[in-house]
PDB file of C-alpha atoms and ligand atoms in Angstrom:
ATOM      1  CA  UNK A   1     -32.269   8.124 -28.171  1.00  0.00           C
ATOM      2  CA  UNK A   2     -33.437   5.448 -25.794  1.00  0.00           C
ATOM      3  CA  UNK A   3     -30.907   2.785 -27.816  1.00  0.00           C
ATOM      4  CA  UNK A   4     -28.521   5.599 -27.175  1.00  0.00           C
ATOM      5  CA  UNK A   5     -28.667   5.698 -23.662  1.00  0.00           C
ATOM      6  CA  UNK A   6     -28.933   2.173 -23.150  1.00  0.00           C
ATOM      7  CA  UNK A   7     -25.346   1.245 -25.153  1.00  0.00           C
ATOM      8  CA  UNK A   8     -23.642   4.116 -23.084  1.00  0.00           C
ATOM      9  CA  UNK A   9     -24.748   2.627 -19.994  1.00  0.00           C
ATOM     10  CA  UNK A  10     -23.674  -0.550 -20.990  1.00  0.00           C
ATOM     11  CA  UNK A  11     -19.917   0.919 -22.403  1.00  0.00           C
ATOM     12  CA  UNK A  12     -19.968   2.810 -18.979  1.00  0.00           C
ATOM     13  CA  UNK A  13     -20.392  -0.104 -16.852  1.00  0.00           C
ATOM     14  CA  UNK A  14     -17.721  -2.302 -19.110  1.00  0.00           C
ATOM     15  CA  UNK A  15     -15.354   0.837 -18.499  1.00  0.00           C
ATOM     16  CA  UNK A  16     -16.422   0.766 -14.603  1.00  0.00           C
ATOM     17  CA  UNK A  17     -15.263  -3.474 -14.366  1.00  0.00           C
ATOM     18  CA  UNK A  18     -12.038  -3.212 -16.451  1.00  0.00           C
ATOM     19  CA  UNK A  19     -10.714   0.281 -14.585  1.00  0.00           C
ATOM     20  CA  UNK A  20     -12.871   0.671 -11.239  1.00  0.00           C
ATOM     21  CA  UNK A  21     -11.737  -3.213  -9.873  1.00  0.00           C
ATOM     22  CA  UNK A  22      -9.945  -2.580  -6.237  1.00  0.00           C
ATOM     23  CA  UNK A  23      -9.755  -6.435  -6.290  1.00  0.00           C
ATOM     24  CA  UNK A  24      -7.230  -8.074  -4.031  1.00  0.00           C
ATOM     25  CA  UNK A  25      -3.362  -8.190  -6.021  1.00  0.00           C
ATOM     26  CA  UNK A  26      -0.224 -10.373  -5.566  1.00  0.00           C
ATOM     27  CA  UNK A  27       1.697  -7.362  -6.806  1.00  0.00           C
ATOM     28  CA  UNK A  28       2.586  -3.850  -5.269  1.00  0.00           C
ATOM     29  CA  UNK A  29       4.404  -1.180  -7.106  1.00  0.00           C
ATOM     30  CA  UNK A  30       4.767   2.058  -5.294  1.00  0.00           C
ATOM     31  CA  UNK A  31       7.266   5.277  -5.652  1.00  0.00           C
ATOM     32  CA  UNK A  32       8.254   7.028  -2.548  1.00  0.00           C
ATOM     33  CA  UNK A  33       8.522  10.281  -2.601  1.00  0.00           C
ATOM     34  CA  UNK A  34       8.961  13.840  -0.240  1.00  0.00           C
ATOM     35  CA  UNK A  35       7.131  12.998   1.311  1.00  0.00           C
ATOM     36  CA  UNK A  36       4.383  10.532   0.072  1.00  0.00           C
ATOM     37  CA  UNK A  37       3.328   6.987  -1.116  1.00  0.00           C
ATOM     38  CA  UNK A  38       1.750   6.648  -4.314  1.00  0.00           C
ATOM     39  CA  UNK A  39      -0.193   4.501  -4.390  1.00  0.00           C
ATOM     40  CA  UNK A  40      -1.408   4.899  -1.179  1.00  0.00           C
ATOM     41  CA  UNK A  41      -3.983   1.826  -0.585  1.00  0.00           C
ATOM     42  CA  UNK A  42      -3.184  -1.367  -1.387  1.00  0.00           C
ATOM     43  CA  UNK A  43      -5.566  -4.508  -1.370  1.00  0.00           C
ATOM     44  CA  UNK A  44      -3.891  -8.470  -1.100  1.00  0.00           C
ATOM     45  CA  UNK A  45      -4.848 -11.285  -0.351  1.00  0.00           C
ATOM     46  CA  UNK A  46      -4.440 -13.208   3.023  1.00  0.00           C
ATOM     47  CA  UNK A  47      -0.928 -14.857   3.470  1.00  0.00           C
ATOM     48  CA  UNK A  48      -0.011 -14.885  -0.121  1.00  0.00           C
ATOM     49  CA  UNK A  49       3.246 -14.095  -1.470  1.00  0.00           C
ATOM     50  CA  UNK A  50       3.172 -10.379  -2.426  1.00  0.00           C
ATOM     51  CA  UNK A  51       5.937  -9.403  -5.477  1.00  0.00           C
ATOM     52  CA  UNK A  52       6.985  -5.758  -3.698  1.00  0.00           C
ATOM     53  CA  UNK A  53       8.517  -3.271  -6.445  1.00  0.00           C
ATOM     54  CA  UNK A  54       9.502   0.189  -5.473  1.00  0.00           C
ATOM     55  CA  UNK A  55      11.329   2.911  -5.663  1.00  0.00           C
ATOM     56  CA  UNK A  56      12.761   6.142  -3.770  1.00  0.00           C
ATOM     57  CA  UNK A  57      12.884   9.590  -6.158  1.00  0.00           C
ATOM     58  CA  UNK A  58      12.970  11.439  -2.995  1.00  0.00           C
ATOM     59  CA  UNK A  59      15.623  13.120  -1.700  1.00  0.00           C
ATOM     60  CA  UNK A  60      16.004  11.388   1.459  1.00  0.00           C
ATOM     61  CA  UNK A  61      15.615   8.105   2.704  1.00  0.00           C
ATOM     62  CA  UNK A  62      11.999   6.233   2.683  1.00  0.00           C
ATOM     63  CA  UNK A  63      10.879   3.236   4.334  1.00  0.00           C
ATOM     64  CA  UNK A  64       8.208   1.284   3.720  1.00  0.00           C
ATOM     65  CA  UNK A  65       6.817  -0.126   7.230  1.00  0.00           C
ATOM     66  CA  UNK A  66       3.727  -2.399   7.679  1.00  0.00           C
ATOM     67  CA  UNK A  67       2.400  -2.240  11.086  1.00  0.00           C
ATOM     68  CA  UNK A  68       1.105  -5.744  12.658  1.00  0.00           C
ATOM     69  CA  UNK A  69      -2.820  -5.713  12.697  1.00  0.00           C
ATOM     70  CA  UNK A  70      -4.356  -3.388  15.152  1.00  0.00           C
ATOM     71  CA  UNK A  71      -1.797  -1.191  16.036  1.00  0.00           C
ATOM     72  CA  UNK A  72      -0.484   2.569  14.972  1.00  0.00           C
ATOM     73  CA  UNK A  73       2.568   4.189  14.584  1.00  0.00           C
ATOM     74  CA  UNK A  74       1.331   7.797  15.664  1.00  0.00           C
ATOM     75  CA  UNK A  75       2.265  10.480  14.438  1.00  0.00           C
ATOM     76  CA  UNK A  76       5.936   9.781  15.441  1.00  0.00           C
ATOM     77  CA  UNK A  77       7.325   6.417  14.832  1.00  0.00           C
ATOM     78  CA  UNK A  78      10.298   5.654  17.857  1.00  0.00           C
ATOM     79  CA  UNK A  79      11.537   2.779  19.936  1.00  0.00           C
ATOM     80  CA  UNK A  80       8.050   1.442  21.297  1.00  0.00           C
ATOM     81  CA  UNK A  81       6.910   0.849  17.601  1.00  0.00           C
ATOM     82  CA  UNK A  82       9.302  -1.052  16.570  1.00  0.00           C
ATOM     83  CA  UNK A  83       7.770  -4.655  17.788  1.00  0.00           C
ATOM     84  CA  UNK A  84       4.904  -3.935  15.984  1.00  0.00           C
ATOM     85  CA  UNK A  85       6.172  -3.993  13.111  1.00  0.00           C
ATOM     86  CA  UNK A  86       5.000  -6.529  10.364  1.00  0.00           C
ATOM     87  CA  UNK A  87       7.198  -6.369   7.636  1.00  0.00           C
ATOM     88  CA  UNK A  88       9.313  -3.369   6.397  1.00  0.00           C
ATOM     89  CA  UNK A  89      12.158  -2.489   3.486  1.00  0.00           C
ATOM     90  CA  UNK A  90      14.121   1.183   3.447  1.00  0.00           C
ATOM     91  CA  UNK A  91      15.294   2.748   0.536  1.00  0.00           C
ATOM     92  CA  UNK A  92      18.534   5.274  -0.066  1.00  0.00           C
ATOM     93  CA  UNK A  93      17.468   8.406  -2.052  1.00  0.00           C
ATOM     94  CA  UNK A  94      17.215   7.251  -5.892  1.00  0.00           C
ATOM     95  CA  UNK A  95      17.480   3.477  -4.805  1.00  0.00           C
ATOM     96  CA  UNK A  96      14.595   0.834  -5.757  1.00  0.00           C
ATOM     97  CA  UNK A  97      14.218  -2.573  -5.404  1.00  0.00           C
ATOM     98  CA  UNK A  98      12.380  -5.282  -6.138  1.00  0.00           C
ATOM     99  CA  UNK A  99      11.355  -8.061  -2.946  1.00  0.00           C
ATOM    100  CA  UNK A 100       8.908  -9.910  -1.676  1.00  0.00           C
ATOM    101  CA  UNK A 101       6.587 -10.633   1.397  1.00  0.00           C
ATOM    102  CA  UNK A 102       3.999 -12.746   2.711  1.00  0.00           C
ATOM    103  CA  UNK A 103       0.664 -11.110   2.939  1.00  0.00           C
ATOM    104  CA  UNK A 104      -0.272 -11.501   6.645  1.00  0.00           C
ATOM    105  CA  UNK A 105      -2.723 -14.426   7.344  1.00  0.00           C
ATOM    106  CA  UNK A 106      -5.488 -12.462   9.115  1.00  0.00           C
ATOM    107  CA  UNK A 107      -7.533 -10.329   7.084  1.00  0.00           C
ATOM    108  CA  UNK A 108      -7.752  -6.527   8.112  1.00  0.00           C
ATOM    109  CA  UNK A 109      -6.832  -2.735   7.422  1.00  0.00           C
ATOM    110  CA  UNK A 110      -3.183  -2.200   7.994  1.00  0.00           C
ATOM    111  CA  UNK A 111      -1.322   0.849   8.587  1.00  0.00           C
ATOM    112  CA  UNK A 112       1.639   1.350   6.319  1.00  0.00           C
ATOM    113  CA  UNK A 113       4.062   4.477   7.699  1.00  0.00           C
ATOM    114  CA  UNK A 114       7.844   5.719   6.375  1.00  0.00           C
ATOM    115  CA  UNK A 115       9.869   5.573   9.670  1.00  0.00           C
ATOM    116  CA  UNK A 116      12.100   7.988   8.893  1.00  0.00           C
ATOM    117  CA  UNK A 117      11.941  10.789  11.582  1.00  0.00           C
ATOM    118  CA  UNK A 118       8.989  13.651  10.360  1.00  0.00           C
ATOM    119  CA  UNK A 119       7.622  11.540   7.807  1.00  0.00           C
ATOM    120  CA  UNK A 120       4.373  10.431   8.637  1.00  0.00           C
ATOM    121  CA  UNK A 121       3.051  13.965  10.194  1.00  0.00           C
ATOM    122  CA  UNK A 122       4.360  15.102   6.465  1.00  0.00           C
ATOM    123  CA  UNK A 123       1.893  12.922   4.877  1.00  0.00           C
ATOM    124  CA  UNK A 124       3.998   9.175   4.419  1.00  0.00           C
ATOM    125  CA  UNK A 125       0.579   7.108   5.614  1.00  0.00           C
ATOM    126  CA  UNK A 126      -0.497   4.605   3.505  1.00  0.00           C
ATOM    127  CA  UNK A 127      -3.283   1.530   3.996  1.00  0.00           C
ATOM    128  CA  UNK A 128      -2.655  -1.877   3.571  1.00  0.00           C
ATOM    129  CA  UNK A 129      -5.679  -3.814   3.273  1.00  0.00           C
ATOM    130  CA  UNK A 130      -6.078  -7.855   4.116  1.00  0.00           C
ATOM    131  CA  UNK A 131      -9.067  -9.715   2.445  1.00  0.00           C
ATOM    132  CA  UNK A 132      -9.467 -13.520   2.691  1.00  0.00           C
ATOM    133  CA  UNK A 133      -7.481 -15.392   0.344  1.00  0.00           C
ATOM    134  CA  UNK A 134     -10.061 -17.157  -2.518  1.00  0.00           C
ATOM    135  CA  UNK A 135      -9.994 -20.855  -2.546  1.00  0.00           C
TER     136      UNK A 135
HETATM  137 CU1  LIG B 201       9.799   8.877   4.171  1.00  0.00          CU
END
């Protein structure tokens, strides 16, 4: 019973490295929908180049907009957002793509929002989070 236990904890912790990792990745694939990223967190590494895939099976258009470090969108996003904005790509209903961006160079949590008027108070929030790049 004891041997038992022991090789379940040990399949249970192989199963927790191999599925549970949230370590950083070069790669994000999301689908936009109405009205919601999914994913919605996202962890890269620091001013790497990140391979962006995505795709909009909504019925509207989608954006995907990374805010600069330390600052919000609100619940709306209008005119006085739009210099803090990091990095952003908008989709057409149905349309996907596939891009790229650099990862910003300083590490943090960054907020990602859909621009699109009513988007973000209808749940289009997402996290983008910064960790140092490994040497
Ligand atoms: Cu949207």
């Amino acid at each position: 019973m004891y041997r038992l236990f022991v090789s379940m904890a040990v399949l249970l912790s192989l199963m927790l490295i191999s599925c549970g990792s949230t370590g950083p990745t070069t790669s994000i694939d999301v689908t936009m929908t109405d009205f919601q990223f999914q994913p919605n967190q996202y962890t890269v590494p620091a001013g790497q180049e990140i391979s962006f895939r995505s795709a909009n099976n909504g019925a509207v258009v989608h954006n995907f907009v990374i805010m600069k470090l330390g600052t919000t969108a609100g619940d709306f996003f209008d005119e006085e957002d739009i210099p803090n904005v990091y990095w952003e790509v908008e989709l057409l209903p149905g349309a996907s793509t596939e891009t790229s961006f650099t990862a910003p160079s300083e590490p943090g949590e960054y907020e990602v929002v859909c621009r699109t008027e009513g988007h973000i108070v209808s749940g289009m929030i997402a996290r983008l989070t910064v960790v140092p790049a490994e040497e």
